[in-house]
Amino acid sequence: MSKTDTGTGRDRDELGAAGSRLSTAPQEEAVSLPGLGVIGWARWFWRQLTSMRVALLLLLLLSLGAIPGSLIPQTGADATKVEDFRAAHRTLAPVYDKLGLFHVYSSVWFSAIYILLFVSLIGCIIPRTWQFVGQLRGRPPGAPRRLDRLPAYTTWTTTEDPEQVRAAALELLRKRRFRAHAAGDAVAAEKGYLREVGNLVFHIALIVLLIAFASGQLFKSDGTKLMVEGDGFSNALPMYDDFKSGSLFEPDDLVPFSFDLEDFKGTYELTGPNRGTPRTFQAKIRYSEGAYGKQTTTTVKVNEPLKIDDSKVYLVSHGYAPVITVRDGKGKVVYRDAVPLLPLDGNVTSQGVVKVMDGYRDAQGKKEQLGIKAFFLPTYGGAGMEIASAFPALLNPVLNLEPYHGDLGVDSGLPQSVYQLDKTHMKDYKDAKGAQLRVNLKPGESMKLPNGAGTVTFEKDVKEWAGFEIVQEPGGGWALGGALAAILGLAGSLFIQRRRVWVRAVRGDDGVTVVEMAGLGRSESAKVPEELGELAGHLYDRAPGAPEPDDEHSAPTPDRHVVPAEGAEK
């Protein structure tokens, strides 16, 4: 390292303004106790909060604080997993509750770190921006008295007038996009301001990311909807099967749109080692924006969502919904609908429940409710393979039904799953052997209930259903823009070097003009001497070296070699 960077006070005095810092980064001051009084303590706290050291520490704490949110179940993401965790860890769960680890991102301690980091960044950016604007409005500092003490230096003599040399140097430096001006007997130039712009952009981008992340968490919404082919959906709270939102979310914040599921198509590998592997999953939908928007047909695929303003509609699951018709003892149709069944494995072996709650009467006219457990195999493998489907596509569909009658318990006011059957107040139907009635049906076949209680028909129409996740995250575009700006700003601050160049031309005692060129960068780098050597070469072409005193007729020998300053490392 050269004396210019670490040298004596005499060297720094000689460089003067030319050796001023080439950065707007705040200087780290020695830690000292504040003076007495509230104002003294407030100033001391503000200096510490806006220091680079504290900002990096807060950023590290924020990263560490996010780890529990990824490892521990969160109430905002899955309340069921949180309850399961509490049941399995009765000693640890109360500790987590007190620390707010089940809702990390809305906890007091995480919010405190977040806000402090936000304030620290703002407090760091504002003075740096103001200082940088002042530097842009000013001019590069004049040349120091001893140019030979700078890290990169070269000199030669010429017969050209000093004024002509300085004019040529000014033109050359401006052509190379230096900010240059004449200052006394020298030309001062500076370049690489984009480095500081990159620093400021990077810090501002971090603030944008923080704001975007906060708005996304506070105003976000996330819901799911299972739709059978032919069903419609409107983006309103009652239409969701499951819904989660941020603490500041309001129902009016939902983006107004609607869509209908016209068709779902899934294809699979039929042969080879990857037999049964999905090839395509896509849902054809017709959607419209707003209450009276024009309907548009599109296809939603896995990882290719439908985007409407801040909302995205993802295709996340699929399955089968066999159409089932139930008739009572008099042959009256009391139920006919496509029943979505939930997949149990990769071959879409599915199960669910048919609940006939109203309108059913048995052969004696008694009013009852029916509950039918359904087990569906898209590809029935024959005898010995009744448990699981052999292939996910509809190659040989079979529907297994297990009927019950009595009271479903839906009138009790207690919530229950549409995919589960509460048999507390239900009675089973017996077959001719006295066992629980269970029947395998193929499309178009019917099962007769005992004692003329009616029939259950598996219709030939087997529909498919698709599961959609509708996510609304305000600020997603700002987060993306902030991330890109941060990358560009960081790249600029790393790869652009801010440097200064001075050219001095004065007439010596022997009447020959002495030209001196020197360069100074923010940090030690080979780029400054290389660039100075290139500039010196071009300037030498305009102001060639003077002949040697002992041989006036010989050609001048230029000294274009750029040497380190006296005392600098070689």
Coordinates of C-alpha atoms in Angstrom, one line a residue:
M1 CA 0.0 0.0 0.0
S2 CA 1.3 3.4 -0.9
K3 CA 1.9 6.3 1.4
T4 CA -1.0 8.1 -0.1
D5 CA -3.3 5.6 1.7
T6 CA -1.5 5.1 5.0
G7 CA 1.3 7.5 5.0
T8 CA 2.3 10.3 7.2
G9 CA 0.4 13.5 8.0
R10 CA 2.8 15.4 5.8
D11 CA 1.8 13.3 2.8
R12 CA -1.9 13.9 3.4
D13 CA -1.3 17.6 3.8
E14 CA 0.5 17.7 0.5
L15 CA -2.4 15.8 -1.3
G16 CA -5.0 18.1 0.2
A17 CA -8.4 17.9 -1.4
A18 CA -7.0 15.7 -4.1
G19 CA -6.6 12.9 -1.6
S20 CA -10.2 13.2 -0.2
R21 CA -12.2 10.0 0.0
L22 CA -13.5 8.7 -3.3
S23 CA -16.6 7.3 -1.7
T24 CA -19.7 8.5 0.1
A25 CA -19.6 5.7 2.6
P26 CA -19.8 7.0 6.2
Q27 CA -16.6 7.0 8.1
E28 CA -16.5 4.7 11.1
E29 CA -15.8 6.9 14.1
A30 CA -14.3 5.7 17.4
V31 CA -17.0 4.7 19.8
S32 CA -17.3 7.3 22.6
L33 CA -19.9 7.7 25.3
P34 CA -22.4 10.4 24.7
G35 CA -22.6 13.6 26.6
L36 CA -25.1 14.0 29.4
G37 CA -28.7 14.8 28.5
V38 CA -31.4 13.3 26.3
I39 CA -30.1 15.0 23.1
G40 CA -26.6 13.5 23.6
W41 CA -27.9 10.0 24.0
A42 CA -30.3 10.4 21.1
R43 CA -27.4 11.5 18.8
W44 CA -25.3 8.7 19.9
F45 CA -28.0 6.1 19.4
W46 CA -28.8 7.5 15.9
R47 CA -25.1 7.3 14.9
Q48 CA -24.9 3.7 16.0
L49 CA -28.2 2.8 14.3
T50 CA -27.2 4.3 10.9
S51 CA -23.7 2.8 10.9
M52 CA -22.8 0.2 8.4
R53 CA -21.8 -2.2 11.2
V54 CA -25.3 -2.1 12.8
A55 CA -27.1 -2.4 9.4
L56 CA -25.1 -5.6 8.6
L57 CA -25.9 -6.9 12.1
L58 CA -29.6 -6.2 11.7
L59 CA -29.6 -7.9 8.2
L60 CA -27.9 -10.9 9.8
L61 CA -30.5 -11.0 12.6
L62 CA -33.3 -10.8 10.1
S63 CA -31.9 -13.7 8.1
L64 CA -31.5 -15.8 11.3
G65 CA -35.0 -14.8 12.5
A66 CA -36.5 -16.2 9.3
I67 CA -35.1 -19.6 9.9
P68 CA -37.8 -20.7 12.5
G69 CA -40.5 -19.6 10.1
S70 CA -39.2 -22.2 7.6
L71 CA -38.7 -25.0 10.1
I72 CA -41.6 -24.6 12.5
P73 CA -45.3 -24.8 11.4
Q74 CA -46.9 -21.4 11.0
T75 CA -50.5 -20.6 11.9
G76 CA -50.8 -18.4 8.8
A77 CA -49.8 -21.2 6.5
D78 CA -51.2 -24.3 8.1
A79 CA -53.1 -24.1 11.4
T80 CA -53.7 -27.9 11.4
K81 CA -50.0 -28.6 11.4
V82 CA -49.6 -26.2 14.3
E83 CA -52.2 -28.0 16.3
D84 CA -50.6 -31.3 15.5
F85 CA -47.2 -29.9 16.7
R86 CA -48.8 -28.7 19.9
A87 CA -50.3 -32.1 20.5
A88 CA -47.0 -33.9 19.9
H89 CA -44.8 -31.4 21.9
R90 CA -46.7 -30.4 25.0
T91 CA -43.6 -29.1 26.8
L92 CA -42.0 -27.3 23.8
A93 CA -45.2 -25.8 22.4
P94 CA -45.9 -23.3 25.3
V95 CA -42.3 -22.0 24.9
Y96 CA -42.8 -21.5 21.2
D97 CA -46.1 -19.7 21.9
K98 CA -44.3 -17.2 24.3
L99 CA -41.5 -16.6 21.8
G100 CA -44.0 -16.2 18.9
L101 CA -42.4 -18.9 16.8
F102 CA -45.7 -20.1 15.5
H103 CA -46.2 -16.7 13.8
V104 CA -42.7 -15.6 13.2
Y105 CA -43.3 -12.9 10.6
S106 CA -45.9 -11.1 12.6
S107 CA -44.1 -11.5 16.0
V108 CA -43.0 -8.4 18.0
W109 CA -39.3 -9.3 17.8
F110 CA -39.2 -10.0 14.1
S111 CA -41.1 -6.7 13.4
A112 CA -38.7 -4.8 15.6
I113 CA -35.7 -6.1 13.7
Y114 CA -37.5 -5.3 10.4
I115 CA -38.4 -1.8 11.4
L116 CA -34.9 -1.0 12.8
L117 CA -33.3 -2.3 9.6
F118 CA -35.6 -0.1 7.6
V119 CA -34.8 3.0 9.6
S120 CA -31.1 2.2 9.5
L121 CA -31.0 2.0 5.7
I122 CA -32.9 5.2 5.3
G123 CA -30.6 7.0 7.8
C124 CA -27.6 5.7 5.9
I125 CA -28.9 6.5 2.4
I126 CA -30.1 10.1 2.9
P127 CA -26.7 11.6 4.0
R128 CA -24.9 9.6 1.3
T129 CA -27.2 10.8 -1.4
W130 CA -26.9 14.4 -0.3
Q131 CA -23.1 14.1 -0.2
F132 CA -23.0 12.5 -3.7
V133 CA -25.2 15.2 -5.1
G134 CA -22.8 17.7 -3.7
Q135 CA -19.9 15.9 -5.4
L136 CA -21.8 15.9 -8.7
R137 CA -22.5 19.6 -8.5
G138 CA -18.8 20.3 -7.7
R139 CA -15.7 19.9 -9.7
P140 CA -12.8 17.4 -9.3
P141 CA -10.3 18.7 -6.8
G142 CA -7.1 20.4 -8.1
A143 CA -3.8 18.7 -8.4
P144 CA -1.7 18.2 -5.3
R145 CA 1.7 19.9 -5.1
R146 CA 3.7 16.6 -5.3
L147 CA 2.2 14.4 -8.1
D148 CA 5.0 12.0 -7.8
R149 CA 3.6 10.8 -4.4
L150 CA 0.5 9.3 -6.0
P151 CA 0.2 5.6 -6.7
A152 CA 0.6 5.9 -10.5
Y153 CA 2.9 8.5 -12.0
T154 CA 4.7 9.4 -15.2
T155 CA 6.6 12.4 -16.6
W156 CA 8.4 13.6 -19.7
T157 CA 9.6 16.9 -21.3
T158 CA 8.3 18.5 -24.5
T159 CA 8.9 21.5 -26.6
E160 CA 5.1 22.3 -26.8
D161 CA 3.8 25.2 -24.8
P162 CA 2.3 24.4 -21.4
E163 CA -1.1 25.9 -22.5
Q164 CA -1.2 23.7 -25.6
V165 CA -0.4 20.6 -23.5
R166 CA -3.1 21.4 -21.0
A167 CA -5.6 22.1 -23.7
A168 CA -4.8 18.7 -25.4
A169 CA -5.1 16.9 -22.0
L170 CA -8.5 18.5 -21.3
E171 CA -9.8 17.5 -24.7
L172 CA -8.4 13.9 -24.3
L173 CA -9.9 13.4 -20.9
R174 CA -13.3 14.7 -21.8
K175 CA -13.3 12.5 -24.9
R176 CA -12.7 9.6 -22.5
R177 CA -15.8 10.6 -20.5
F178 CA -13.9 12.1 -17.6
R179 CA -15.3 15.1 -15.8
A180 CA -12.4 17.5 -16.4
H181 CA -11.5 21.1 -16.0
A182 CA -8.5 23.3 -15.9
A183 CA -7.2 24.2 -12.4
G184 CA -4.2 26.5 -12.4
D185 CA -1.2 24.9 -14.1
A186 CA -2.9 21.5 -14.2
V187 CA -6.0 19.7 -15.5
A188 CA -8.0 17.8 -13.0
A189 CA -10.3 14.9 -14.0
E190 CA -12.5 12.3 -12.4
K191 CA -14.4 9.2 -13.6
G192 CA -16.4 6.3 -12.1
Y193 CA -19.3 8.1 -10.4
L194 CA -21.5 5.2 -11.4
R195 CA -19.8 3.2 -8.6
E196 CA -21.5 5.5 -6.0
V197 CA -24.7 5.4 -8.0
G198 CA -24.5 1.6 -7.8
N199 CA -24.0 1.8 -4.0
L200 CA -27.0 4.0 -3.6
V201 CA -29.2 2.0 -6.0
F202 CA -28.3 -1.2 -4.0
H203 CA -29.3 0.4 -0.7
I204 CA -32.5 1.9 -2.1
A205 CA -33.4 -1.5 -3.7
L206 CA -33.1 -3.1 -0.3
I207 CA -35.6 -0.6 1.1
V208 CA -37.9 -1.3 -1.9
L209 CA -37.6 -5.1 -1.2
L210 CA -38.5 -4.5 2.5
I211 CA -41.5 -2.5 1.6
A212 CA -42.7 -5.0 -1.0
F213 CA -42.2 -7.9 1.4
A214 CA -44.1 -6.1 4.2
S215 CA -47.0 -5.2 1.9
G216 CA -47.1 -8.7 0.5
Q217 CA -47.4 -10.2 4.0
L218 CA -49.9 -7.7 5.3
F219 CA -52.3 -7.5 2.3
K220 CA -51.8 -11.0 0.8
S221 CA -54.5 -13.6 0.3
D222 CA -54.3 -17.3 -0.5
G223 CA -57.2 -19.6 -1.2
T224 CA -58.0 -22.9 -2.8
K225 CA -60.9 -24.1 -4.9
L226 CA -61.8 -27.5 -6.2
M227 CA -63.8 -27.4 -9.4
V228 CA -65.5 -30.1 -11.4
E229 CA -65.7 -29.7 -15.2
G230 CA -68.5 -27.3 -15.9
D231 CA -68.3 -25.5 -12.5
G232 CA -67.8 -21.7 -12.2
F233 CA -65.9 -19.6 -9.7
S234 CA -66.1 -15.9 -8.8
N235 CA -63.3 -14.3 -6.8
A236 CA -65.3 -13.7 -3.6
L237 CA -64.7 -15.1 -0.1
P238 CA -67.8 -17.4 0.0
M239 CA -66.6 -19.2 -3.1
Y240 CA -63.3 -20.5 -1.6
D241 CA -62.9 -23.9 0.0
D242 CA -60.0 -22.7 2.1
F243 CA -58.8 -19.1 2.6
K244 CA -55.9 -17.4 4.4
S245 CA -55.0 -13.7 4.4
G246 CA -52.7 -11.1 5.9
S247 CA -53.6 -9.0 8.9
L248 CA -54.5 -5.9 6.9
F249 CA -56.4 -7.7 4.2
E250 CA -60.0 -6.6 3.5
P251 CA -62.5 -8.6 1.3
D252 CA -62.8 -5.6 -1.0
D253 CA -59.1 -6.0 -1.8
L254 CA -59.8 -9.1 -3.9
V255 CA -59.3 -8.6 -7.6
P256 CA -62.7 -8.9 -9.4
F257 CA -62.7 -11.8 -11.9
S258 CA -64.4 -15.1 -12.6
F259 CA -63.8 -18.2 -14.6
D260 CA -65.4 -21.5 -15.6
L261 CA -63.6 -24.8 -15.9
E262 CA -64.6 -26.1 -19.3
D263 CA -62.3 -29.1 -19.6
F264 CA -59.4 -30.8 -17.8
K265 CA -56.9 -33.0 -19.6
G266 CA -54.2 -35.2 -18.2
T267 CA -52.0 -37.6 -20.2
Y268 CA -49.6 -40.2 -18.9
E269 CA -46.8 -42.4 -20.3
L270 CA -48.3 -45.7 -21.4
T271 CA -45.2 -47.8 -21.8
G272 CA -41.6 -48.1 -20.8
P273 CA -39.9 -47.6 -17.4
N274 CA -41.8 -44.3 -16.8
R275 CA -45.2 -45.9 -17.3
G276 CA -47.8 -43.9 -15.5
T277 CA -45.7 -40.7 -15.3
P278 CA -47.7 -37.6 -16.0
R279 CA -47.0 -35.9 -19.4
T280 CA -49.4 -33.0 -19.4
F281 CA -51.8 -31.5 -16.9
Q282 CA -53.8 -28.6 -18.3
A283 CA -57.2 -27.0 -17.6
K284 CA -59.1 -25.1 -20.3
I285 CA -61.0 -22.2 -18.7
R286 CA -63.0 -19.3 -19.8
Y287 CA -62.4 -16.2 -17.7
S288 CA -63.5 -12.5 -17.5
E289 CA -62.1 -9.6 -15.6
G290 CA -64.5 -7.4 -13.6
A291 CA -68.2 -7.7 -13.4
Y292 CA -68.9 -7.2 -17.1
G293 CA -65.6 -8.1 -18.7
K294 CA -65.3 -9.8 -22.0
Q295 CA -64.9 -13.6 -21.7
T296 CA -61.6 -15.1 -22.8
T297 CA -60.5 -18.7 -23.2
T298 CA -57.1 -19.8 -22.0
T299 CA -55.3 -22.8 -20.8
V300 CA -53.8 -23.1 -17.3
K301 CA -50.9 -25.5 -16.9
V302 CA -48.6 -26.5 -14.0
N303 CA -46.2 -23.6 -13.3
E304 CA -48.0 -21.6 -15.9
P305 CA -50.7 -19.7 -14.0
L306 CA -53.4 -17.3 -15.1
K307 CA -52.3 -13.8 -14.1
I308 CA -54.9 -11.1 -13.5
D309 CA -53.5 -7.9 -12.0
D310 CA -52.0 -8.9 -8.6
S311 CA -53.7 -12.3 -8.6
K312 CA -52.4 -15.6 -10.0
V313 CA -54.5 -18.7 -10.5
Y314 CA -52.4 -21.9 -10.2
L315 CA -53.3 -25.4 -11.2
V316 CA -52.2 -27.5 -8.2
S317 CA -54.1 -30.8 -8.2
H318 CA -56.6 -32.9 -10.1
G319 CA -58.8 -36.1 -9.7
Y320 CA -62.0 -37.8 -10.8
A321 CA -65.6 -37.0 -10.1
P322 CA -67.9 -39.9 -11.1
V323 CA -71.5 -39.0 -11.7
I324 CA -73.8 -40.8 -9.3
T325 CA -77.6 -41.0 -9.3
V326 CA -79.6 -42.0 -6.3
R327 CA -83.3 -43.1 -6.5
D328 CA -85.5 -43.7 -3.5
G329 CA -87.8 -46.7 -3.1
K330 CA -90.4 -45.3 -5.5
G331 CA -87.8 -44.7 -8.2
K332 CA -87.7 -40.9 -7.7
V333 CA -84.4 -39.3 -8.4
V334 CA -83.3 -37.7 -5.1
Y335 CA -79.6 -37.1 -6.0
R336 CA -77.6 -36.7 -9.1
D337 CA -74.2 -35.0 -9.2
A338 CA -70.6 -35.4 -10.0
V339 CA -68.9 -36.4 -6.7
P340 CA -65.2 -35.3 -6.4
L341 CA -63.0 -38.0 -4.9
L342 CA -59.6 -37.4 -3.4
P343 CA -56.6 -39.2 -4.8
L344 CA -54.7 -41.6 -2.4
D345 CA -51.7 -42.5 -4.6
G346 CA -49.9 -41.7 -7.8
N347 CA -52.3 -43.9 -9.8
V348 CA -55.2 -41.7 -8.6
T349 CA -56.9 -44.4 -6.5
S350 CA -59.5 -42.2 -4.9
Q351 CA -62.1 -42.1 -2.1
G352 CA -64.9 -39.9 -0.9
V353 CA -68.5 -39.8 0.3
V354 CA -71.9 -39.3 -1.3
K355 CA -74.3 -37.6 1.2
V356 CA -78.0 -37.6 0.4
M357 CA -79.4 -35.2 2.9
D358 CA -82.8 -34.2 1.7
G359 CA -85.7 -35.8 -0.3
Y360 CA -84.9 -39.5 0.3
R361 CA -87.6 -41.9 1.6
D362 CA -87.3 -45.7 1.9
A363 CA -89.8 -48.2 0.6
Q364 CA -92.2 -47.6 3.6
G365 CA -92.0 -43.8 3.0
K366 CA -89.8 -43.1 6.0
K367 CA -87.7 -40.0 5.7
E368 CA -84.0 -40.8 6.1
Q369 CA -80.5 -39.7 5.0
L370 CA -78.0 -41.7 3.0
G371 CA -74.3 -41.9 3.3
I372 CA -72.3 -43.8 0.7
K373 CA -68.6 -44.4 1.0
A374 CA -67.1 -44.4 -2.5
F375 CA -63.8 -45.9 -3.6
F376 CA -62.7 -45.3 -7.2
L377 CA -60.1 -47.0 -9.4
P378 CA -59.5 -45.4 -12.8
T379 CA -57.9 -48.6 -14.0
Y380 CA -59.2 -51.7 -12.3
G381 CA -56.6 -54.5 -12.5
G382 CA -59.0 -57.4 -12.0
A383 CA -59.2 -60.0 -9.2
G384 CA -56.6 -59.6 -6.6
M385 CA -56.1 -55.9 -7.4
E386 CA -59.2 -54.4 -5.9
I387 CA -57.2 -52.2 -3.4
A388 CA -55.4 -49.9 -5.8
S389 CA -55.7 -48.6 -9.3
A390 CA -53.2 -50.0 -11.8
F391 CA -52.9 -46.8 -13.9
P392 CA -53.9 -43.2 -13.4
A393 CA -55.9 -42.8 -16.7
L394 CA -59.5 -43.9 -17.2
L395 CA -58.7 -47.3 -18.9
N396 CA -61.0 -49.6 -16.9
P397 CA -62.9 -47.5 -14.2
V398 CA -64.6 -49.2 -11.3
L399 CA -66.5 -47.6 -8.5
N400 CA -66.8 -49.4 -5.2
L401 CA -69.8 -48.3 -3.0
E402 CA -70.6 -49.0 0.6
P403 CA -74.0 -47.5 1.6
Y404 CA -75.4 -46.5 5.0
H405 CA -78.7 -45.0 6.1
G406 CA -79.9 -43.0 9.1
D407 CA -78.8 -39.6 10.4
L408 CA -75.7 -37.9 8.9
G409 CA -75.4 -35.4 11.7
V410 CA -75.4 -32.4 9.4
D411 CA -78.4 -30.9 11.2
S412 CA -76.5 -30.7 14.5
G413 CA -74.8 -27.5 13.5
L414 CA -71.3 -29.0 13.9
P415 CA -69.0 -28.7 10.9
Q416 CA -67.9 -31.9 9.2
S417 CA -65.8 -32.8 6.2
V418 CA -67.6 -33.5 2.9
Y419 CA -65.0 -36.3 2.3
Q420 CA -65.6 -38.2 5.5
L421 CA -68.7 -40.1 6.8
D422 CA -69.7 -39.9 10.5
K423 CA -71.3 -43.3 11.1
T424 CA -72.3 -42.5 14.8
H425 CA -76.0 -42.5 13.9
M426 CA -75.9 -44.5 10.7
K427 CA -76.8 -48.1 10.0
D428 CA -75.3 -50.3 7.4
Y429 CA -77.0 -52.2 4.7
K430 CA -76.6 -56.0 4.7
D431 CA -76.2 -58.2 1.7
A432 CA -77.8 -61.7 1.3
K433 CA -75.0 -63.2 3.5
G434 CA -75.6 -60.7 6.3
A435 CA -72.3 -58.8 5.7
Q436 CA -71.8 -55.2 5.0
L437 CA -73.1 -54.4 1.5
R438 CA -70.3 -53.5 -0.9
V439 CA -70.6 -53.5 -4.7
N440 CA -68.2 -52.9 -7.5
L441 CA -69.8 -51.0 -10.4
K442 CA -68.7 -50.2 -13.9
P443 CA -70.0 -47.2 -15.8
G444 CA -73.7 -47.6 -16.5
E445 CA -74.3 -50.2 -13.7
S446 CA -76.5 -49.8 -10.7
M447 CA -76.6 -51.1 -7.1
K448 CA -80.0 -52.1 -5.6
L449 CA -80.4 -51.2 -1.9
P450 CA -82.0 -54.0 0.2
N451 CA -85.7 -54.2 0.9
G452 CA -86.6 -52.0 -2.1
A453 CA -84.9 -48.9 -0.5
G454 CA -83.8 -47.7 -3.9
T455 CA -80.9 -47.8 -6.3
V456 CA -77.5 -46.1 -6.8
T457 CA -76.3 -45.8 -10.3
F458 CA -72.7 -45.2 -11.6
E459 CA -73.4 -43.1 -14.7
K460 CA -71.3 -43.6 -17.8
D461 CA -70.1 -39.9 -17.6
V462 CA -66.9 -39.7 -15.4
K463 CA -65.9 -36.1 -15.0
E464 CA -62.6 -34.8 -13.9
W465 CA -61.9 -32.0 -11.3
A466 CA -59.0 -29.6 -11.0
G467 CA -57.8 -27.9 -7.8
F468 CA -56.8 -24.2 -8.1
E469 CA -54.9 -22.0 -5.8
I470 CA -55.7 -18.3 -6.1
V471 CA -52.8 -16.2 -4.7
Q472 CA -52.9 -12.4 -4.4
E473 CA -49.6 -10.8 -3.4
P474 CA -49.5 -7.0 -3.8
G475 CA -46.0 -5.6 -4.4
G476 CA -44.7 -8.6 -6.4
G477 CA -43.7 -6.4 -9.3
W478 CA -41.9 -4.0 -6.9
A479 CA -40.1 -6.9 -5.2
L480 CA -38.9 -8.2 -8.6
G481 CA -37.8 -4.7 -9.7
G482 CA -36.0 -4.2 -6.4
A483 CA -34.2 -7.5 -6.7
L484 CA -33.0 -6.7 -10.2
A485 CA -32.0 -3.2 -9.2
A486 CA -30.1 -4.6 -6.2
I487 CA -28.1 -7.0 -8.5
L488 CA -27.3 -4.2 -11.0
G489 CA -26.3 -1.8 -8.2
L490 CA -24.1 -4.4 -6.5
A491 CA -22.5 -5.2 -9.8
G492 CA -21.8 -1.5 -10.5
S493 CA -20.3 -1.0 -7.0
L494 CA -18.0 -4.0 -7.4
F495 CA -16.8 -3.7 -11.0
I496 CA -16.7 0.1 -11.5
Q497 CA -13.7 2.0 -10.0
R498 CA -13.8 5.6 -9.2
R499 CA -10.5 7.3 -10.0
R500 CA -8.9 10.7 -10.5
V501 CA -6.3 11.9 -13.0
W502 CA -4.2 15.0 -13.0
V503 CA -2.0 16.5 -15.8
R504 CA 0.4 19.3 -15.0
A505 CA 2.3 21.1 -17.6
V506 CA 4.8 23.9 -16.6
R507 CA 7.8 25.5 -18.2
G508 CA 11.1 24.5 -16.6
D509 CA 14.1 26.7 -15.9
D510 CA 15.7 25.6 -19.2
G511 CA 12.6 26.7 -21.2
V512 CA 11.4 23.1 -21.8
T513 CA 7.9 22.1 -20.7
V514 CA 7.7 19.5 -18.0
V515 CA 4.6 17.3 -18.3
E516 CA 3.5 15.3 -15.2
M517 CA 0.6 12.8 -15.1
A518 CA -0.7 11.0 -12.0
G519 CA -3.7 8.8 -11.1
L520 CA -5.4 7.9 -7.8
G521 CA -8.1 5.3 -7.3
R522 CA -10.3 4.4 -4.4
S523 CA -8.3 1.2 -3.9
E524 CA -5.1 -0.2 -5.1
S525 CA -5.7 -1.7 -8.5
A526 CA -3.7 -2.3 -11.7
K527 CA -6.4 -0.6 -13.7
V528 CA -5.3 2.9 -12.6
P529 CA -1.7 2.6 -13.8
E530 CA -2.8 0.9 -17.0
E531 CA -5.4 3.5 -17.8
L532 CA -2.9 6.3 -16.9
G533 CA -0.3 4.7 -19.3
E534 CA -2.8 4.6 -22.1
L535 CA -3.8 8.3 -21.5
A536 CA -0.1 9.2 -21.4
G537 CA 0.5 7.5 -24.7
H538 CA -2.2 9.4 -26.4
L539 CA -1.1 12.7 -24.9
Y540 CA 2.5 12.0 -25.8
D541 CA 1.5 11.7 -29.4
R542 CA 0.2 15.3 -29.2
A543 CA 3.1 16.6 -27.1
P544 CA 6.1 14.5 -28.1
G545 CA 9.2 14.3 -25.9
A546 CA 11.9 16.9 -26.3
P547 CA 15.4 15.9 -27.8
E548 CA 18.1 14.9 -25.5
P549 CA 20.3 17.8 -24.5
D550 CA 23.5 16.1 -25.7
D551 CA 22.2 15.2 -29.2
E552 CA 19.9 17.8 -30.7
H553 CA 19.7 15.9 -34.0
S554 CA 18.7 12.5 -32.5
A555 CA 15.0 11.5 -32.4
P556 CA 13.4 12.1 -29.0
T557 CA 13.0 9.1 -26.8
P558 CA 9.7 9.2 -24.8
D559 CA 9.4 7.9 -21.3
R560 CA 6.0 6.4 -21.4
H561 CA 6.6 4.0 -18.5
V562 CA 4.2 4.6 -15.6
V563 CA 5.9 4.0 -12.4
P564 CA 4.5 3.6 -8.9
A565 CA 4.9 6.6 -6.7
E566 CA 7.8 6.9 -4.4
G567 CA 7.3 4.7 -1.4
A568 CA 4.5 2.7 -2.9
E569 CA 4.5 -1.0 -3.3
K570 CA 5.9 -2.3 -6.6

